[in-house]
CSV table of C-alpha atoms and ligand atoms in Angstrom, one decimal:
chain,number,residue,atom,x,y,z
A,588,MET,CA,65.9,-55.6,-36.0
A,589,ALA,CA,69.4,-54.5,-34.2
A,590,GLN,CA,67.3,-52.5,-32.1
A,591,TYR,CA,65.1,-55.2,-31.3
A,592,VAL,CA,68.4,-57.2,-30.7
A,593,VAL,CA,69.2,-54.5,-27.8
A,594,PHE,CA,65.9,-54.5,-26.9
A,595,ASN,CA,66.0,-58.4,-26.3
A,596,CYS,CA,69.1,-58.0,-24.2
A,597,VAL,CA,68.5,-55.3,-21.9
A,598,CYS,CA,64.8,-56.7,-21.4
A,599,LEU,CA,66.4,-59.6,-19.3
A,600,VAL,CA,67.5,-58.0,-16.7
A,601,VAL,CA,66.1,-54.4,-17.0
A,602,CYS,CA,62.9,-54.1,-14.6
A,603,SER,CA,61.3,-52.2,-16.1
A,604,GLY,CA,57.9,-52.0,-18.8
A,605,ARG,CA,56.8,-55.1,-19.2
A,606,HIS,CA,56.6,-58.2,-17.3
A,607,THR,CA,55.7,-62.3,-17.9
A,608,PHE,CA,55.8,-64.5,-16.0
A,609,THR,CA,54.7,-67.7,-17.9
A,610,THR,CA,54.5,-71.8,-17.4
A,611,THR,CA,54.7,-74.2,-19.7
A,612,TYR,CA,53.5,-77.2,-19.2
A,613,THR,CA,54.3,-81.0,-21.5
A,614,GLU,CA,52.4,-83.9,-21.3
A,615,ILE,CA,54.2,-86.3,-23.9
A,616,ASN,CA,51.7,-89.7,-23.9
A,617,GLY,CA,53.4,-93.7,-23.0
A,618,GLN,CA,56.0,-93.7,-21.0
A,619,MET,CA,58.2,-95.4,-23.6
A,620,ILE,CA,61.0,-93.0,-24.2
A,621,ALA,CA,63.7,-93.3,-21.8
A,622,GLY,CA,64.6,-89.9,-20.1
A,623,ILE,CA,61.9,-88.0,-21.2
A,624,PRO,CA,59.3,-87.2,-18.4
A,625,GLU,CA,55.6,-88.0,-19.5
A,626,ILE,CA,55.0,-84.6,-17.8
A,627,SER,CA,57.0,-81.4,-17.1
A,628,SER,CA,57.0,-77.8,-16.6
A,629,VAL,CA,58.9,-74.8,-16.7
A,630,THR,CA,58.0,-71.7,-15.3
A,631,VAL,CA,59.9,-68.5,-17.0
A,632,LEU,CA,60.1,-64.9,-15.0
A,633,ASP,CA,61.6,-62.2,-18.0
A,634,GLY,CA,62.9,-64.7,-19.6
A,635,GLN,CA,64.6,-65.8,-16.1
A,636,GLN,CA,63.5,-69.4,-15.0
A,637,ILE,CA,62.5,-69.9,-11.8
A,638,ASP,CA,61.2,-73.3,-10.7
A,639,TYR,CA,60.9,-76.6,-12.7
A,640,TYR,CA,59.0,-79.4,-12.2
A,641,ASP,CA,58.5,-83.1,-13.7
A,642,SER,CA,56.6,-86.2,-12.8
A,643,GLU,CA,59.4,-88.7,-12.8
A,644,ILE,CA,61.1,-86.1,-9.5
A,645,LYS,CA,57.3,-84.7,-8.4
A,646,LYS,CA,58.6,-81.9,-6.8
A,647,LEU,CA,58.7,-78.5,-7.9
A,648,ILE,CA,62.8,-77.3,-7.7
A,649,PRO,CA,63.5,-73.7,-7.3
A,650,ARG,CA,66.0,-72.5,-9.7
A,651,GLN,CA,67.4,-69.3,-8.8
A,652,ASP,CA,68.6,-68.6,-5.2
A,653,TRP,CA,65.9,-65.9,-4.4
A,654,MET,CA,63.3,-69.2,-5.1
A,655,LYS,CA,65.1,-71.3,-3.3
A,656,GLU,CA,65.1,-68.8,-0.3
A,657,PHE,CA,61.1,-68.7,-1.2
A,658,ALA,CA,60.6,-72.0,-0.8
A,659,SER,CA,61.7,-72.6,2.0
A,660,GLY,CA,59.2,-70.2,3.6
A,661,ASP,CA,55.2,-70.7,3.9
A,662,LYS,CA,54.4,-69.1,1.2
A,663,TRP,CA,55.6,-72.5,-1.0
A,664,LYS,CA,53.5,-74.0,-0.1
A,665,GLU,CA,50.4,-71.5,-1.0
A,666,TYR,CA,52.6,-71.4,-4.6
A,667,ILE,CA,52.8,-74.9,-5.2
A,668,GLU,CA,49.2,-75.5,-4.1
A,669,ILE,CA,47.3,-72.5,-6.7
A,670,ARG,CA,49.5,-74.2,-9.1
A,671,GLU,CA,48.8,-77.9,-8.5
A,672,GLN,CA,44.8,-76.1,-8.9
A,673,VAL,CA,45.3,-74.3,-11.8
A,674,GLN,CA,47.0,-76.7,-13.7
A,675,GLN,CA,44.0,-79.4,-12.8
A,676,ASN,CA,42.0,-77.5,-13.8
A,677,ASN,CA,40.8,-78.4,-17.5
A,678,THR,CA,43.8,-80.3,-18.3
A,679,ILE,CA,43.8,-82.2,-21.6
A,680,ASN,CA,43.5,-85.8,-21.5
A,681,ILE,CA,46.1,-86.8,-24.5
A,682,THR,CA,44.2,-90.6,-25.3
A,683,ILE,CA,40.7,-89.2,-25.3
A,684,LEU,CA,41.9,-86.8,-28.2
A,685,MET,CA,44.0,-89.7,-29.9
A,686,GLU,CA,40.5,-91.3,-30.3
A,687,GLN,CA,38.7,-87.7,-31.3
A,688,PHE,CA,42.0,-87.3,-34.0
A,689,ASN,CA,41.3,-90.6,-35.3
A,690,GLN,CA,44.8,-91.4,-34.3
A,691,LEU,CA,45.5,-95.5,-33.3
A,692,HIS,CA,49.0,-94.9,-31.5
A,693,GLY,CA,52.4,-93.1,-31.9
A,694,VAL,CA,53.9,-90.5,-29.6
A,695,HIS,CA,51.9,-87.3,-28.8
A,696,THR,CA,52.6,-83.8,-27.2
A,697,TYR,CA,50.0,-81.6,-25.4
A,698,GLN,CA,51.6,-78.7,-24.3
A,699,ARG,CA,49.7,-75.5,-22.0
A,700,MET,CA,51.3,-71.9,-21.7
A,701,TYR,CA,49.6,-70.2,-18.9
A,702,GLY,CA,50.0,-66.7,-17.4
A,703,CYS,CA,50.3,-63.6,-17.5
A,704,GLU,CA,51.5,-60.0,-18.3
A,705,TRP,CA,51.9,-57.1,-16.5
A,706,ASP,CA,53.9,-53.4,-17.4
A,707,ASP,CA,54.7,-51.5,-14.5
A,708,GLN,CA,54.5,-48.6,-16.8
A,709,THR,CA,51.1,-48.1,-17.0
A,710,ASN,CA,50.1,-51.0,-14.6
A,711,ASP,CA,48.0,-53.2,-17.7
A,712,SER,CA,48.0,-56.6,-16.9
A,713,TYR,CA,46.3,-59.9,-19.1
A,714,GLY,CA,46.1,-63.1,-18.9
A,715,PHE,CA,46.7,-66.5,-21.2
A,716,ASP,CA,45.9,-69.7,-21.3
A,717,GLN,CA,47.0,-71.7,-24.8
A,718,HIS,CA,47.0,-75.5,-24.7
A,719,GLY,CA,48.2,-76.9,-27.8
A,720,TYR,CA,48.1,-80.5,-30.0
A,721,ASP,CA,51.1,-82.3,-31.5
A,722,GLY,CA,52.1,-78.6,-32.1
A,723,GLU,CA,49.4,-76.8,-33.3
A,724,ASP,CA,46.7,-74.7,-31.4
A,725,PHE,CA,44.0,-76.3,-29.9
A,726,ILE,CA,42.0,-74.7,-27.0
A,727,SER,CA,42.5,-71.0,-25.7
A,728,LEU,CA,41.0,-69.4,-22.8
A,729,ASP,CA,39.6,-66.0,-23.7
A,730,VAL,CA,40.4,-64.7,-19.9
A,731,ASN,CA,37.5,-61.0,-20.5
A,732,GLN,CA,34.8,-62.9,-22.6
A,733,LEU,CA,35.3,-66.3,-20.2
A,734,ARG,CA,35.0,-68.5,-22.7
A,735,TYR,CA,36.7,-71.1,-24.5
A,736,ILE,CA,37.8,-71.0,-28.3
A,737,THR,CA,39.4,-73.1,-30.6
A,738,PRO,CA,40.8,-72.8,-34.0
A,739,VAL,CA,40.0,-76.9,-35.2
A,740,PRO,CA,36.9,-79.2,-35.4
A,741,GLN,CA,38.4,-81.4,-32.5
A,742,GLY,CA,38.6,-79.1,-29.9
A,743,LEU,CA,34.3,-78.1,-30.0
A,744,ILE,CA,33.7,-80.8,-27.8
A,745,THR,CA,36.6,-79.8,-25.8
A,746,ALA,CA,35.3,-76.3,-25.2
A,747,ASN,CA,31.7,-76.5,-25.3
A,748,THR,CA,32.2,-79.2,-21.7
A,749,TRP,CA,34.5,-76.8,-20.5
A,750,ASN,CA,32.4,-73.7,-21.3
A,751,ASN,CA,30.0,-75.0,-19.7
A,752,ASP,CA,31.7,-74.9,-16.4
A,753,ARG,CA,30.9,-71.7,-15.0
A,754,ALA,CA,32.8,-72.3,-11.9
A,755,GLN,CA,36.1,-73.6,-12.8
A,756,LEU,CA,35.7,-70.8,-15.0
A,757,GLU,CA,35.5,-67.8,-12.8
A,758,PHE,CA,38.1,-69.7,-10.7
A,759,LEU,CA,40.8,-68.9,-13.7
A,760,GLN,CA,39.2,-65.8,-14.8
A,761,GLN,CA,40.2,-64.6,-10.7
A,762,TYR,CA,43.5,-66.4,-11.1
A,763,TYR,CA,44.3,-64.8,-14.8
A,764,ARG,CA,43.3,-61.2,-13.1
A,765,HIS,CA,44.3,-60.6,-9.4
A,766,ASP,CA,46.8,-64.1,-8.7
A,767,CYS,CA,49.1,-64.3,-11.3
A,768,VAL,CA,49.3,-60.3,-11.6
A,769,ASN,CA,49.9,-60.8,-7.6
A,770,TRP,CA,52.8,-63.4,-7.8
A,771,LEU,CA,54.8,-61.8,-10.5
A,772,LYS,CA,54.3,-58.9,-8.9
A,773,TYR,CA,55.9,-60.9,-5.1
A,774,PHE,CA,58.4,-62.6,-7.6
A,775,LEU,CA,59.5,-59.4,-8.9
A,776,THR,CA,60.4,-58.2,-5.6
A,777,LEU,CA,61.8,-61.1,-4.0
A,778,LYS,CA,64.5,-60.7,-7.7
A,779,LYS,CA,64.9,-57.4,-6.6
A,780,ALA,CA,66.0,-57.9,-3.7
A,781,ASP,CA,68.7,-60.2,-4.2
A,782,LEU,CA,69.8,-58.0,-7.0
A,783,GLU,CA,70.0,-55.5,-5.2
A,784,ILE,CA,72.6,-57.3,-3.0
A,785,ARG,CA,74.9,-58.6,-5.7
A,786,VAL,CA,78.5,-56.2,-5.5
A,787,PRO,CA,81.3,-56.9,-8.2
A,788,GLU,CA,83.5,-59.8,-8.3
A,789,VAL,CA,86.4,-58.4,-9.7
A,790,SER,CA,89.7,-61.1,-11.8
A,791,LEU,CA,92.1,-60.3,-13.7
A,792,LEU,CA,92.2,-62.5,-16.6
A,793,GLN,CA,94.9,-62.8,-19.5
A,794,GLU,CA,95.1,-65.1,-21.8
A,795,ASP,CA,99.2,-66.0,-21.9
A,796,SER,CA,102.2,-64.3,-20.2
A,797,SER,CA,101.5,-61.7,-23.8
A,798,SER,CA,98.6,-61.3,-24.1
A,799,PRO,CA,96.4,-57.6,-22.7
A,800,VAL,CA,95.7,-58.1,-19.1
A,801,MET,CA,91.4,-58.2,-18.7
A,802,CYS,CA,90.2,-56.5,-15.6
A,803,HIS,CA,86.7,-57.8,-15.4
A,804,ALA,CA,84.1,-57.1,-13.0
A,805,THR,CA,80.7,-59.1,-12.8
A,806,GLY,CA,77.5,-60.0,-10.8
A,807,PHE,CA,76.9,-56.9,-9.5
A,808,TYR,CA,73.7,-54.3,-10.1
A,809,PRO,CA,72.7,-51.7,-11.1
A,810,SER,CA,74.7,-51.3,-13.9
A,811,GLY,CA,76.7,-48.1,-12.8
A,812,VAL,CA,80.3,-49.1,-12.0
A,813,THR,CA,83.3,-47.0,-12.5
A,814,ILE,CA,86.5,-48.8,-13.4
A,815,THR,CA,90.0,-47.8,-13.9
A,816,TRP,CA,93.8,-48.7,-14.2
A,817,LEU,CA,95.9,-46.5,-12.3
A,818,ARG,CA,99.6,-47.0,-12.6
A,819,ASN,CA,101.8,-46.2,-10.2
A,820,GLY,CA,98.4,-44.3,-8.7
A,821,GLN,CA,97.8,-42.0,-11.8
A,822,ASP,CA,95.3,-42.4,-13.9
A,823,ASP,CA,96.9,-41.9,-16.8
A,824,TYR,CA,97.6,-44.7,-18.4
A,825,GLU,CA,96.8,-45.1,-21.9
A,826,ASP,CA,96.7,-47.7,-23.9
A,827,VAL,CA,94.1,-49.4,-22.4
A,828,ASP,CA,90.2,-49.8,-23.6
A,829,LEU,CA,87.3,-49.8,-21.8
A,830,GLY,CA,84.8,-52.3,-22.8
A,831,GLU,CA,80.5,-52.0,-22.8
A,832,THR,CA,78.5,-52.6,-19.2
A,833,VAL,CA,76.9,-56.1,-20.8
A,834,PRO,CA,73.6,-58.0,-18.6
A,835,ASN,CA,75.0,-61.3,-17.5
A,836,GLU,CA,71.9,-63.8,-17.3
A,837,ASP,CA,70.9,-63.4,-14.1
A,838,GLY,CA,69.8,-60.1,-14.2
A,839,THR,CA,73.4,-58.6,-13.0
A,840,PHE,CA,76.1,-57.4,-15.0
A,841,GLN,CA,79.5,-57.3,-15.9
A,842,LYS,CA,82.3,-55.0,-17.8
A,843,ILE,CA,85.8,-55.3,-19.0
A,844,PHE,CA,88.2,-52.8,-18.6
A,845,THR,CA,91.6,-54.3,-21.0
A,846,LEU,CA,95.1,-53.0,-20.1
A,847,TYR,CA,97.8,-53.2,-22.7
A,848,VAL,CA,100.7,-53.9,-20.9
A,849,ASN,CA,104.0,-55.8,-21.8
A,850,PRO,CA,105.1,-57.7,-18.4
A,851,GLU,CA,108.5,-55.7,-18.5
A,852,GLU,CA,106.4,-52.4,-18.0
A,853,TRP,CA,104.1,-53.8,-15.4
A,854,LYS,CA,106.9,-55.7,-12.8
A,855,LYS,CA,108.6,-52.2,-13.4
A,856,ASN,CA,105.9,-49.8,-12.2
A,857,GLN,CA,102.7,-51.0,-10.3
A,858,PHE,CA,99.6,-50.8,-11.7
A,859,VAL,CA,95.9,-51.2,-10.0
A,860,CYS,CA,92.6,-51.6,-11.0
A,861,VAL,CA,90.2,-50.2,-8.7
A,862,VAL,CA,86.1,-51.1,-9.8
A,863,GLU,CA,84.0,-48.7,-7.8
A,864,HIS,CA,80.0,-49.4,-6.9
A,865,LYS,CA,77.3,-48.2,-4.4
A,866,GLY,CA,80.1,-46.9,-3.2
A,867,LYS,CA,82.3,-49.2,-2.0
A,868,THR,CA,85.8,-49.9,-3.4
A,869,ILE,CA,87.8,-53.2,-5.1
A,870,ARG,CA,91.0,-53.2,-6.1
A,871,ILE,CA,93.4,-55.4,-6.9
A,872,ILE,CA,97.3,-55.1,-7.6
A,873,LEU,CA,98.5,-56.9,-11.0
A,874,SER,CA,100.8,-59.1,-10.3
A,875,GLU,CA,101.6,-62.9,-11.6
A,876,ASP,CA,99.2,-64.1,-8.6
A,877,GLU,CA,96.3,-62.6,-9.4
A,878,ILE,CA,96.2,-63.3,-12.8
A,879,LYS,CA,94.0,-65.8,-14.0
A,880,SER,CA,95.0,-67.0,-17.2
A,881,ASN,CA,93.1,-69.9,-17.9
A,882,LYS,CA,91.9,-69.3,-21.1
A,883,ARG,CA,88.8,-71.8,-20.9
A,884,ARG,CA,87.7,-69.6,-17.4
A,885,TRP,CA,87.3,-66.5,-19.6
A,886,LYS,CA,85.9,-67.4,-22.2
A,887,MET,CA,82.9,-69.2,-20.4
A,888,ASN,CA,82.4,-66.5,-18.1
A,889,GLN,CA,81.8,-64.5,-21.1
A,890,TYR,CA,78.2,-63.5,-22.1
A,891,PHE,CA,76.9,-63.1,-25.0
A,892,CYS,CA,73.4,-61.6,-26.4
A,893,VAL,CA,72.5,-64.0,-29.8
A,894,ALA,CA,69.9,-63.4,-31.5
A,895,GLU,CA,69.0,-65.7,-34.3
A,896,HIS,CA,66.0,-64.6,-37.0
A,897,LYS,CA,65.4,-66.7,-40.5
A,898,GLY,CA,68.7,-68.5,-40.2
A,899,LYS,CA,70.6,-65.3,-39.2
A,900,THR,CA,72.6,-65.1,-36.2
A,901,ILE,CA,73.6,-61.8,-34.7
A,902,GLN,CA,75.9,-61.7,-31.5
B,322,LIG,C1,42.1,-90.2,-20.1
B,322,LIG,O1,41.3,-91.5,-20.1
B,322,LIG,C2,41.4,-92.5,-20.6
B,322,LIG,C3,40.4,-93.1,-21.3
B,322,LIG,O2,39.1,-93.1,-20.4
B,322,LIG,C4,41.0,-93.2,-19.4
B,322,LIG,O3,41.3,-94.7,-18.9
B,322,LIG,C5,42.8,-92.3,-18.2
B,322,LIG,O4,42.3,-92.9,-17.1
B,322,LIG,C6,42.6,-90.5,-18.4
B,322,LIG,N1,43.3,-90.5,-17.8
B,322,LIG,C7,43.6,-89.8,-16.7
B,322,LIG,C8,44.8,-88.9,-16.7
B,322,LIG,O5,42.6,-88.4,-16.4
B,323,LIG,C1,47.1,-51.7,-10.4
B,323,LIG,O1,46.3,-52.6,-11.4
B,323,LIG,C2,45.7,-53.7,-10.0
B,323,LIG,C3,44.3,-54.6,-10.7
B,323,LIG,O2,43.9,-53.9,-11.3
B,323,LIG,C4,44.8,-52.2,-8.8
B,323,LIG,O3,44.7,-53.4,-7.6
B,323,LIG,C5,45.7,-51.9,-8.0
B,323,LIG,O4,45.8,-50.6,-7.4
B,323,LIG,C6,46.7,-50.5,-9.2
B,323,LIG,N1,47.4,-49.9,-9.0
B,323,LIG,C7,48.0,-49.0,-9.1
B,323,LIG,C8,48.9,-48.0,-8.4
B,323,LIG,O5,47.8,-48.2,-10.3
B,324,LIG,C1,39.5,-76.3,-10.3
B,324,LIG,O1,38.2,-75.6,-10.0
B,324,LIG,C2,37.2,-75.5,-9.0
B,324,LIG,C3,35.9,-74.1,-9.3
B,324,LIG,O2,35.4,-74.9,-10.1
B,324,LIG,C4,37.7,-75.6,-7.8
B,324,LIG,O3,36.8,-75.4,-6.8
B,324,LIG,C5,38.6,-76.4,-7.6
B,324,LIG,O4,39.4,-76.7,-6.4
B,324,LIG,C6,39.8,-76.6,-9.0
B,324,LIG,N1,40.8,-77.5,-8.8
B,324,LIG,C7,40.6,-79.0,-9.2
B,324,LIG,C8,41.9,-80.0,-9.0
B,324,LIG,O5,39.7,-78.9,-9.9
């Protein structure tokens, strides 16, 4: 279990191995529920949300800085067009489904999860397109056999209709086998290029004036970083504690190096936190002015890996 958790955390960030690119489309019938849009969709790349759409705003919103940049370029239109095509091809109509399930009224949901996976080691890829109704599997596309299958009798009419539309099936197969994987790879390149320029932001943090001083480096990529505390130019102070390098949600990393020192000691000596990353050095001299002692601030900046399994939480 513990190993699985570690793997899960690292996979959000390390761009190696299996990659996933998934859009989840949700539709809720009737506009009677205040505040919930009738239609919404979210696209996620390797666990990170990259765009968002809903029927209230009627616009695709980029969710990462590198996606915003992409959204101002020429390819954005192309991306929106293919998305709309795929999303409009073979969509379930809730009203018709309600009839098939003998439901006269009530709130019902239709969810569709589609996209592709690609393994950058083996170059294997596959596409998927799964439709659910009220939280149950309703119908799904077998991209290789190129036909829709359904686990419920109510899905047969839809499956037959869709299976008879050869042109749409071929369009979707082309999308899941090729276009989808190409977009996935393209977005990975954009994400990587954005990460490559990230350098550490370094700050000194302290909960209150008698607590240890933390030298906190965050937002850097790749993960290789060296942090040292120098006392009067020497790396000989022993009351220190170097934390692990941990991933941030956006693919960058952070690390904390804690210095246990009392205020009299650090006022008599010069303590400097030195952070080295990709050949660049950042130094901060320990002084009252440099310390951010806002408790809340650094707590907010801490990221935990939380995994939940059978009601148990592991951090
Ligand atoms: C769904 O089907 C109903 C009943 O046939 C029809 O009135 C409605 O316009 C359809 N909705 C969409 C979005 O196609
Ligand atoms: C990976 O697979 C794709 C699609 O099948 C193919 O076009 C491409 O040439 C392959 N790349 C490598 C490096 O084998
Ligand atoms: C759906 O698929 C067909 C292929 O039959 C394609 O020509 C069409 O443009 C697609 N999009 C929509 C919105 O129907």
